[in-house]
Amino acid sequence: LLNGVYNRLAEVHGKYYFRVLARADDVNVYRNYSFSWGDQNRGGSCSSVGSAIDFSWSTGEIYLYLYNAIANINRLIPEINEANNPALLGELYFLRAYCYFKLARIFGTPPLLTNIDVDYFIEKPTYTEVYDFIEADMLKAVELLPETYADARIPEETPHKGMAKAVLAEIYLAMAGFPVNDESKYAEAARLAGEVIEQADYYNFGLLD
């Protein structure tokens, strides 16, 4: 099941994911251009006419893969004994927080599923509820994950405390801005990022000069 989570995430981060991210509010992406010139005698000008790319097919795939991963995680979490296997449980909380963070960044307020029961009437959460949920899962991951890359379940590959702190810093930056607008999270982002930067060698992170 855990391998299935990573397989779904590999599908999420394919070429479609980056095409979706190109849909920034200050970038116009067109499938094609056609140019029509106005009547030069009337001082006409050149204008571009094009249809925006239909992102529904690519975002639909991303949505499906992320929720498939979440379903696997929700199936596993109740079966893991925290006392016996805290690192594995921390990895699951890390992955669920990561999946919901991606959903929130692309879709806004995704339904928050914490079990494998089918509920056709689940209500959409608020932005604050979504990010509070993501924060709680990632804080649990920071608590439970092994210290360094060498101690990870698969050394140098699977999550550890430093990785969770780095992602949580990014989550706090998102929470500080629109639409949650909790500016107190800027300080938390700086604190966590600072810890990662100061212990970059310990966490095996490479930093740009």
Coordinates of N, CA and C in Angstrom, one line a residue:
L1 N 0.8 -1.2 0.0 CA 0.0 0.0 0.0 C 0.9 1.3 0.0
L2 N 1.9 1.2 0.8 CA 2.8 2.4 0.8 C 3.5 2.7 -0.5
N3 N 3.9 1.6 -1.2 CA 4.5 1.7 -2.5 C 3.5 2.3 -3.5
G4 N 2.2 2.0 -3.3 CA 1.1 2.5 -4.1 C 1.0 4.0 -3.9
V5 N 1.2 4.5 -2.7 CA 1.2 6.0 -2.5 C 2.3 6.7 -3.3
Y6 N 3.5 6.1 -3.3 CA 4.6 6.8 -4.0 C 4.3 6.6 -5.5
N7 N 3.7 5.5 -6.0 CA 3.4 5.4 -7.4 C 2.4 6.5 -7.8
R8 N 1.4 6.8 -7.0 CA 0.4 7.8 -7.3 C 1.1 9.2 -7.3
L9 N 2.0 9.4 -6.4 CA 2.7 10.7 -6.4 C 3.6 10.9 -7.6
A10 N 4.2 9.8 -8.1 CA 5.0 9.9 -9.3 C 4.1 10.3 -10.5
E11 N 2.9 9.8 -10.5 CA 1.9 10.1 -11.6 C 1.5 11.6 -11.4
V12 N 1.3 12.1 -10.2 CA 0.9 13.5 -10.0 C 2.0 14.4 -10.6
H13 N 3.2 14.1 -10.3 CA 4.3 15.0 -10.7 C 4.8 14.8 -12.1
G14 N 4.0 14.3 -13.0 CA 4.3 14.2 -14.4 C 4.2 15.5 -15.1
K15 N 4.2 15.5 -16.4 CA 4.1 16.7 -17.2 C 2.9 17.5 -17.0
Y16 N 1.8 16.9 -16.7 CA 0.5 17.6 -16.5 C 0.5 18.5 -15.3
Y17 N 1.2 18.1 -14.3 CA 1.3 18.9 -13.0 C 1.9 20.2 -13.3
F18 N 3.0 20.3 -14.1 CA 3.7 21.5 -14.4 C 2.9 22.4 -15.4
R19 N 2.1 21.7 -16.2 CA 1.2 22.5 -17.1 C 0.1 23.2 -16.3
V20 N -0.4 22.5 -15.3 CA -1.4 23.1 -14.4 C -0.8 24.3 -13.6
L21 N 0.5 24.2 -13.2 CA 1.1 25.3 -12.4 C 1.4 26.5 -13.3
A22 N 1.4 26.3 -14.6 CA 1.6 27.4 -15.5 C 0.4 28.3 -15.6
R23 N -0.7 27.9 -14.9 CA -1.9 28.7 -14.9 C -1.9 29.8 -13.9
A24 N -0.8 30.4 -13.7 CA -0.7 31.5 -12.7 C -1.5 32.6 -13.1
D25 N -1.9 33.5 -12.1 CA -2.8 34.6 -12.4 C -2.2 35.7 -13.3
D26 N -0.9 35.6 -13.4 CA -0.2 36.7 -14.2 C 0.4 36.1 -15.5
V27 N -0.1 34.9 -15.9 CA 0.4 34.2 -17.1 C -0.8 33.8 -17.9
N28 N -0.8 34.1 -19.2 CA -1.9 33.7 -20.1 C -1.3 32.5 -21.0
V29 N -2.0 31.4 -21.0 CA -1.5 30.3 -21.7 C -2.6 30.0 -22.8
Y30 N -2.2 29.9 -24.0 CA -3.2 29.7 -25.1 C -2.8 28.5 -25.9
R31 N -3.8 27.8 -26.4 CA -3.6 26.7 -27.3 C -3.0 27.2 -28.7
N32 N -3.6 28.3 -29.1 CA -3.2 28.8 -30.4 C -3.4 30.3 -30.5
Y33 N -2.9 30.9 -31.5 CA -3.1 32.3 -31.7 C -3.6 32.6 -33.1
S34 N -4.5 33.5 -33.2 CA -4.9 34.0 -34.5 C -4.9 35.5 -34.5
F35 N -4.4 36.1 -35.5 CA -4.2 37.6 -35.4 C -5.1 38.2 -36.5
S36 N -5.8 39.2 -36.0 CA -6.7 40.0 -36.9 C -6.3 41.4 -36.9
W37 N -6.1 41.9 -38.1 CA -5.7 43.3 -38.2 C -6.8 44.2 -38.5
G38 N -6.9 45.3 -37.7 CA -8.0 46.2 -37.9 C -7.8 47.0 -39.2
D39 N -8.8 47.7 -39.6 CA -8.8 48.6 -40.8 C -7.8 49.7 -40.6
Q40 N -6.7 49.6 -41.3 CA -5.6 50.5 -41.1 C -6.1 52.0 -41.4
N41 N -7.1 52.1 -42.2 CA -7.6 53.5 -42.5 C -8.3 54.1 -41.3
R42 N -8.7 53.2 -40.4 CA -9.4 53.7 -39.2 C -8.5 53.6 -37.9
G43 N -7.2 53.4 -38.2 CA -6.3 53.3 -37.1 C -6.4 52.0 -36.3
G44 N -6.8 50.9 -36.9 CA -6.9 49.7 -36.2 C -5.6 49.1 -35.7
S45 N -5.7 48.2 -34.8 CA -4.4 47.6 -34.2 C -4.5 46.1 -34.3
C46 N -3.4 45.5 -34.0 CA -3.3 44.0 -34.0 C -3.8 43.5 -32.7
S47 N -4.6 42.4 -32.7 CA -5.1 41.8 -31.5 C -5.0 40.3 -31.6
S48 N -4.7 39.7 -30.5 CA -4.6 38.2 -30.5 C -5.9 37.6 -30.0
V49 N -6.3 36.5 -30.6 CA -7.5 35.8 -30.2 C -7.2 34.4 -30.0
G50 N -7.4 33.8 -28.9 CA -7.1 32.4 -28.7 C -8.0 31.8 -27.6
S51 N -8.1 30.5 -27.6 CA -8.9 29.9 -26.5 C -7.9 29.3 -25.5
A52 N -8.3 29.5 -24.2 CA -7.5 29.0 -23.1 C -7.5 27.5 -23.1
I53 N -6.4 26.9 -22.6 CA -6.3 25.5 -22.6 C -7.3 24.9 -21.6
D54 N -7.9 23.8 -21.9 CA -8.9 23.2 -21.1 C -8.1 22.3 -20.1
F55 N -8.0 22.7 -18.8 CA -7.2 22.0 -17.9 C -8.0 20.9 -17.1
S56 N -9.2 20.7 -17.5 CA -10.1 19.8 -16.7 C -9.5 18.3 -16.8
W57 N -9.0 17.9 -18.0 CA -8.5 16.6 -18.1 C -7.3 16.3 -17.3
S58 N -6.4 17.3 -17.2 CA -5.1 17.1 -16.5 C -5.3 17.3 -15.0
T59 N -6.1 18.3 -14.6 CA -6.4 18.5 -13.2 C -7.2 17.3 -12.6
G60 N -8.1 16.7 -13.4 CA -8.9 15.6 -13.0 C -8.0 14.4 -12.7
E61 N -6.9 14.2 -13.5 CA -6.0 13.1 -13.2 C -5.2 13.4 -11.9
I62 N -4.8 14.6 -11.7 CA -4.0 14.9 -10.5 C -4.9 14.7 -9.3
Y63 N -6.2 15.2 -9.4 CA -7.1 15.0 -8.3 C -7.3 13.5 -7.9
L64 N -7.5 12.7 -8.9 CA -7.7 11.3 -8.7 C -6.5 10.6 -8.1
Y65 N -5.3 10.9 -8.6 CA -4.1 10.3 -8.1 C -3.8 10.7 -6.6
L66 N -4.1 11.9 -6.3 CA -3.8 12.4 -4.9 C -4.8 11.7 -4.0
Y67 N -6.1 11.6 -4.4 CA -7.0 10.9 -3.5 C -6.8 9.4 -3.4
N68 N -6.3 8.8 -4.5 CA -6.0 7.4 -4.4 C -4.9 7.2 -3.4
A69 N -3.9 8.1 -3.4 CA -2.8 8.0 -2.4 C -3.4 8.2 -1.0
I70 N -4.2 9.2 -0.8 CA -4.8 9.5 0.5 C -5.6 8.2 1.0
A71 N -6.3 7.6 0.1 CA -7.1 6.4 0.4 C -6.2 5.3 1.0
N72 N -5.0 5.1 0.3 CA -4.1 4.1 0.8 C -3.6 4.5 2.2
I73 N -3.3 5.8 2.4 CA -2.7 6.3 3.7 C -3.8 6.1 4.7
N74 N -5.0 6.4 4.5 CA -6.1 6.3 5.5 C -6.3 4.8 5.8
R75 N -6.1 3.9 4.9 CA -6.2 2.5 5.1 C -5.1 2.0 6.1
L76 N -3.9 2.6 6.0 CA -2.8 2.1 6.7 C -2.7 2.7 8.1
I77 N -3.0 4.0 8.3 CA -2.8 4.7 9.6 C -3.4 3.9 10.7
P78 N -4.6 3.4 10.7 CA -5.2 2.7 11.9 C -4.4 1.4 12.2
E79 N -3.7 0.9 11.2 CA -3.1 -0.4 11.4 C -1.7 -0.3 12.0
I80 N -1.1 0.9 12.1 CA 0.2 1.1 12.6 C 0.2 1.5 14.0
N81 N 1.0 0.8 14.8 CA 1.1 1.0 16.3 C 2.2 2.1 16.5
E82 N 1.8 3.2 17.0 CA 2.8 4.3 17.1 C 3.9 3.9 18.0
A83 N 3.7 3.2 19.1 CA 4.7 2.8 20.0 C 5.7 1.9 19.3
N84 N 5.2 1.0 18.5 CA 6.1 0.0 17.8 C 6.8 0.5 16.6
N85 N 6.1 1.4 15.8 CA 6.6 1.8 14.6 C 6.3 3.3 14.3
P86 N 6.9 4.2 15.2 CA 6.6 5.6 15.0 C 7.1 6.2 13.7
A87 N 8.2 5.7 13.2 CA 8.8 6.3 11.9 C 7.9 6.0 10.7
L88 N 7.3 4.8 10.7 CA 6.4 4.5 9.5 C 5.1 5.4 9.7
L89 N 4.6 5.5 10.9 CA 3.4 6.3 11.1 C 3.7 7.8 10.7
G90 N 4.9 8.3 11.1 CA 5.3 9.6 10.8 C 5.4 9.8 9.3
E91 N 5.8 8.8 8.6 CA 5.9 8.9 7.1 C 4.5 9.0 6.5
L92 N 3.6 8.3 7.0 CA 2.2 8.3 6.5 C 1.6 9.7 6.8
Y93 N 1.8 10.3 7.9 CA 1.2 11.6 8.2 C 1.9 12.7 7.3
F94 N 3.2 12.5 7.1 CA 3.9 13.4 6.2 C 3.3 13.3 4.8
L95 N 3.0 12.1 4.3 CA 2.5 12.0 2.9 C 1.1 12.5 2.8
R96 N 0.3 12.2 3.8 CA -1.1 12.7 3.8 C -1.1 14.3 3.8
A97 N -0.3 14.9 4.6 CA -0.2 16.3 4.6 C 0.3 16.9 3.3
Y98 N 1.2 16.2 2.7 CA 1.8 16.6 1.4 C 0.7 16.5 0.3
C99 N -0.1 15.4 0.3 CA -1.1 15.3 -0.7 C -2.2 16.4 -0.5
Y100 N -2.6 16.6 0.7 CA -3.6 17.7 0.9 C -3.1 19.1 0.6
F101 N -1.8 19.3 0.8 CA -1.2 20.6 0.5 C -1.2 20.8 -1.0
K102 N -0.9 19.7 -1.8 CA -1.0 19.9 -3.3 C -2.5 20.1 -3.7
L103 N -3.4 19.4 -3.1 CA -4.8 19.6 -3.4 C -5.2 21.0 -3.1
A104 N -4.8 21.5 -2.0 CA -5.2 22.9 -1.6 C -4.6 23.9 -2.5
R105 N -3.4 23.7 -2.9 CA -2.8 24.7 -3.8 C -3.4 24.8 -5.2
I106 N -3.9 23.6 -5.6 CA -4.5 23.6 -7.0 C -6.0 23.8 -7.0
F107 N -6.7 23.2 -6.0 CA -8.1 23.1 -6.0 C -8.8 24.0 -4.9
G108 N -8.0 24.5 -3.9 CA -8.6 25.4 -2.9 C -9.1 24.7 -1.6
T109 N -10.2 24.1 -1.6 CA -10.8 23.5 -0.4 C -11.2 22.0 -0.7
P110 N -10.3 21.1 -0.8 CA -10.7 19.7 -1.0 C -11.3 19.1 0.2
P111 N -12.3 18.2 0.0 CA -12.9 17.5 1.1 C -11.8 16.7 1.9
L112 N -11.9 16.8 3.2 CA -10.9 16.2 4.1 C -11.4 14.8 4.5
L113 N -10.7 13.8 4.0 CA -11.1 12.4 4.3 C -10.0 11.8 5.2
T114 N -10.5 11.2 6.3 CA -9.5 10.6 7.2 C -9.7 9.1 7.4
N115 N -10.7 8.6 6.6 CA -10.9 7.1 6.7 C -11.3 6.6 5.3
I116 N -11.7 5.3 5.3 CA -11.9 4.7 3.9 C -13.4 4.6 3.7
D117 N -14.3 5.1 4.6 CA -15.7 5.1 4.4 C -16.1 6.0 3.3
V118 N -17.2 5.5 2.6 CA -17.7 6.3 1.5 C -18.8 7.3 2.0
D119 N -18.6 8.5 1.8 CA -19.6 9.5 2.2 C -19.9 10.5 1.1
Y120 N -21.0 10.4 0.5 CA -21.4 11.2 -0.7 C -21.9 12.6 -0.3
F121 N -22.0 12.8 1.0 CA -22.5 14.1 1.5 C -21.5 14.9 2.3
I122 N -20.3 14.5 2.2 CA -19.2 15.2 3.0 C -19.2 16.7 2.5
E123 N -19.1 17.6 3.5 CA -19.2 19.0 3.2 C -17.8 19.5 2.9
K124 N -17.7 20.5 2.0 CA -16.4 21.1 1.7 C -15.9 22.0 2.9
P125 N -14.7 21.9 3.3 CA -14.2 22.6 4.5 C -13.9 24.1 4.1
T126 N -13.6 24.9 5.0 CA -13.1 26.2 4.8 C -11.6 26.2 4.5
Y127 N -11.0 27.2 4.0 CA -9.6 27.3 3.7 C -8.8 27.1 5.0
T128 N -9.3 27.7 6.1 CA -8.6 27.6 7.4 C -8.6 26.1 7.9
E129 N -9.8 25.5 7.7 CA -9.9 24.1 8.2 C -8.9 23.2 7.4
V130 N -8.8 23.4 6.1 CA -7.9 22.6 5.3 C -6.5 22.8 5.7
Y131 N -6.0 24.0 5.9 CA -4.6 24.3 6.3 C -4.4 23.9 7.8
D132 N -5.3 24.0 8.6 CA -5.2 23.5 10.0 C -5.0 22.0 10.0
F133 N -5.7 21.3 9.1 CA -5.6 19.8 9.0 C -4.2 19.5 8.5
I134 N -3.7 20.1 7.5 CA -2.4 19.9 6.9 C -1.3 20.1 7.9
E135 N -1.5 21.3 8.6 CA -0.5 21.6 9.7 C -0.4 20.5 10.7
A136 N -1.6 20.1 11.2 CA -1.6 19.1 12.3 C -0.9 17.8 11.8
D137 N -1.2 17.3 10.6 CA -0.5 16.1 10.1 C 1.0 16.3 10.0
M138 N 1.4 17.4 9.5 CA 2.9 17.6 9.3 C 3.6 17.8 10.7
L139 N 2.9 18.4 11.6 CA 3.5 18.5 13.0 C 3.7 17.1 13.6
K140 N 2.7 16.2 13.3 CA 2.8 14.9 13.8 C 3.9 14.1 13.1
A141 N 4.1 14.4 11.8 CA 5.2 13.9 11.1 C 6.6 14.3 11.7
V142 N 6.7 15.6 12.0 CA 7.9 16.1 12.6 C 8.2 15.4 13.9
E143 N 7.2 15.1 14.7 CA 7.3 14.5 15.9 C 7.8 13.0 15.8
L144 N 7.3 12.3 14.8 CA 7.5 10.9 14.7 C 8.6 10.4 13.8
L145 N 8.9 11.2 12.8 CA 9.9 10.8 11.8 C 11.3 10.7 12.4
P146 N 12.1 9.8 11.8 CA 13.5 9.7 12.2 C 14.3 11.0 12.0
E147 N 15.4 11.2 12.7 CA 16.1 12.4 12.7 C 16.7 12.8 11.4
T148 N 17.4 11.9 10.7 CA 18.1 12.3 9.6 C 17.9 11.4 8.4
Y149 N 18.4 11.7 7.2 CA 18.3 10.9 6.0 C 18.8 9.5 6.2
A150 N 19.9 9.4 7.0 CA 20.5 8.1 7.2 C 19.7 7.2 8.0
D151 N 18.8 7.7 8.9 CA 17.9 6.9 9.7 C 16.5 6.7 9.1
A152 N 16.3 7.2 7.9 CA 15.0 7.1 7.3 C 14.7 5.6 7.0
R153 N 13.4 5.3 6.8 CA 13.0 3.9 6.5 C 13.8 3.4 5.3
I154 N 13.9 4.1 4.3 CA 14.9 3.8 3.2 C 15.9 5.0 3.2
P155 N 17.1 4.7 3.7 CA 18.1 5.8 3.9 C 18.3 6.6 2.6
E156 N 18.3 7.9 2.8 CA 18.5 8.9 1.7 C 17.3 9.0 0.7
E157 N 16.2 8.4 1.0 CA 15.0 8.4 0.1 C 13.8 8.8 0.8
T158 N 13.4 8.1 1.8 CA 12.1 8.4 2.4 C 12.2 9.6 3.5
P159 N 11.1 10.2 3.9 CA 11.1 11.4 4.7 C 11.8 11.2 6.0
H160 N 12.3 12.3 6.5 CA 12.9 12.4 7.9 C 12.5 13.8 8.4
K161 N 12.9 14.1 9.7 CA 12.5 15.3 10.3 C 12.9 16.6 9.5
G162 N 14.1 16.6 9.0 CA 14.5 17.8 8.2 C 13.6 18.1 7.0
M163 N 13.2 17.0 6.3 CA 12.3 17.1 5.2 C 11.0 17.7 5.6
A164 N 10.4 17.1 6.7 CA 9.1 17.6 7.2 C 9.2 19.0 7.6
K165 N 10.3 19.5 8.3 CA 10.4 20.9 8.7 C 10.4 21.8 7.4
A166 N 11.1 21.3 6.4 CA 11.2 22.2 5.2 C 9.9 22.3 4.5
V167 N 9.1 21.2 4.4 CA 7.8 21.3 3.8 C 6.9 22.1 4.7
L168 N 7.0 22.0 6.0 CA 6.1 22.7 6.9 C 6.4 24.2 6.8
A169 N 7.6 24.6 6.6 CA 7.9 26.0 6.4 C 7.2 26.5 5.1
E170 N 7.2 25.7 4.1 CA 6.4 26.1 2.9 C 4.9 26.2 3.1
I171 N 4.4 25.3 3.9 CA 3.0 25.3 4.3 C 2.7 26.6 5.0
Y172 N 3.6 27.0 6.0 CA 3.3 28.2 6.7 C 3.4 29.4 5.9
L173 N 4.2 29.4 4.8 CA 4.2 30.6 3.9 C 2.9 30.7 3.2
A174 N 2.3 29.5 2.8 CA 1.0 29.5 2.2 C -0.1 30.0 3.1
M175 N 0.0 29.6 4.4 CA -1.0 30.0 5.3 C -0.9 31.5 5.7
A176 N 0.3 32.1 5.6 CA 0.5 33.5 5.9 C -0.2 34.4 4.8
G177 N -0.3 33.9 3.6 CA -0.8 34.6 2.5 C -2.3 34.3 2.2
F178 N -2.8 34.8 1.1 CA -4.1 34.6 0.7 C -4.4 33.1 0.4
P179 N -5.5 32.5 0.9 CA -6.7 33.1 1.4 C -6.8 33.1 3.0
V180 N -5.8 32.3 3.6 CA -5.9 32.2 5.1 C -5.5 33.5 5.8
N181 N -4.4 34.1 5.3 CA -4.0 35.4 5.8 C -3.6 35.4 7.2
D182 N -3.0 34.3 7.7 CA -2.5 34.3 9.1 C -1.1 34.7 9.1
E183 N -0.8 36.0 9.2 CA 0.5 36.5 9.1 C 1.5 36.1 10.2
S184 N 0.9 35.5 11.3 CA 1.8 35.0 12.3 C 2.6 33.8 11.8
K185 N 2.2 33.2 10.7 CA 2.9 32.0 10.2 C 4.2 32.4 9.5
Y186 N 4.3 33.6 9.1 CA 5.6 34.1 8.5 C 6.8 33.8 9.5
A187 N 6.6 34.1 10.8 CA 7.6 33.9 11.8 C 7.9 32.4 11.9
E188 N 6.8 31.6 11.9 CA 7.0 30.1 12.0 C 7.8 29.6 10.8
A189 N 7.4 30.1 9.6 CA 8.2 29.7 8.4 C 9.6 30.0 8.5
A190 N 9.9 31.2 9.0 CA 11.3 31.6 9.1 C 12.0 30.8 10.2
R191 N 11.4 30.5 11.3 CA 12.0 29.6 12.3 C 12.4 28.2 11.8
L192 N 11.4 27.6 11.1 CA 11.7 26.2 10.6 C 12.7 26.2 9.5
A193 N 12.6 27.2 8.6 CA 13.5 27.3 7.5 C 14.9 27.5 8.1
G194 N 15.0 28.4 9.1 CA 16.3 28.6 9.7 C 16.9 27.4 10.3
E195 N 16.1 26.6 11.0 CA 16.6 25.3 11.6 C 17.1 24.4 10.5
V196 N 16.5 24.3 9.4 CA 16.9 23.5 8.3 C 18.2 24.0 7.7
I197 N 18.3 25.3 7.5 CA 19.5 26.0 6.9 C 20.7 25.8 7.8
E198 N 20.5 26.0 9.1 CA 21.6 25.9 10.1 C 22.1 24.5 10.2
Q199 N 21.2 23.5 10.0 CA 21.6 22.1 10.1 C 21.6 21.4 8.8
A200 N 21.9 22.1 7.7 CA 21.8 21.5 6.4 C 22.7 20.3 6.2
D201 N 23.9 20.3 6.8 CA 24.8 19.1 6.7 C 24.2 18.0 7.5
Y202 N 23.6 18.2 8.6 CA 23.0 17.2 9.4 C 21.8 16.5 8.7
Y203 N 21.1 17.3 8.0 CA 19.9 16.8 7.2 C 20.3 16.4 5.8
N204 N 21.6 16.6 5.4 CA 22.1 16.2 4.1 C 21.4 17.0 3.0
F205 N 21.1 18.3 3.3 CA 20.6 19.2 2.3 C 21.7 20.1 1.7
G206 N 21.6 20.2 0.3 CA 22.6 21.1 -0.3 C 21.9 22.5 -0.5
L207 N 22.6 23.5 -0.1 CA 22.1 24.9 -0.2 C 22.9 25.7 -1.2
L208 N 22.2 26.6 -1.9 CA 22.8 27.5 -2.9 C 23.5 28.6 -2.1
D209 N 24.6 29.0 -2.7 CA 25.4 30.1 -2.0 C 24.5 31.3 -1.7

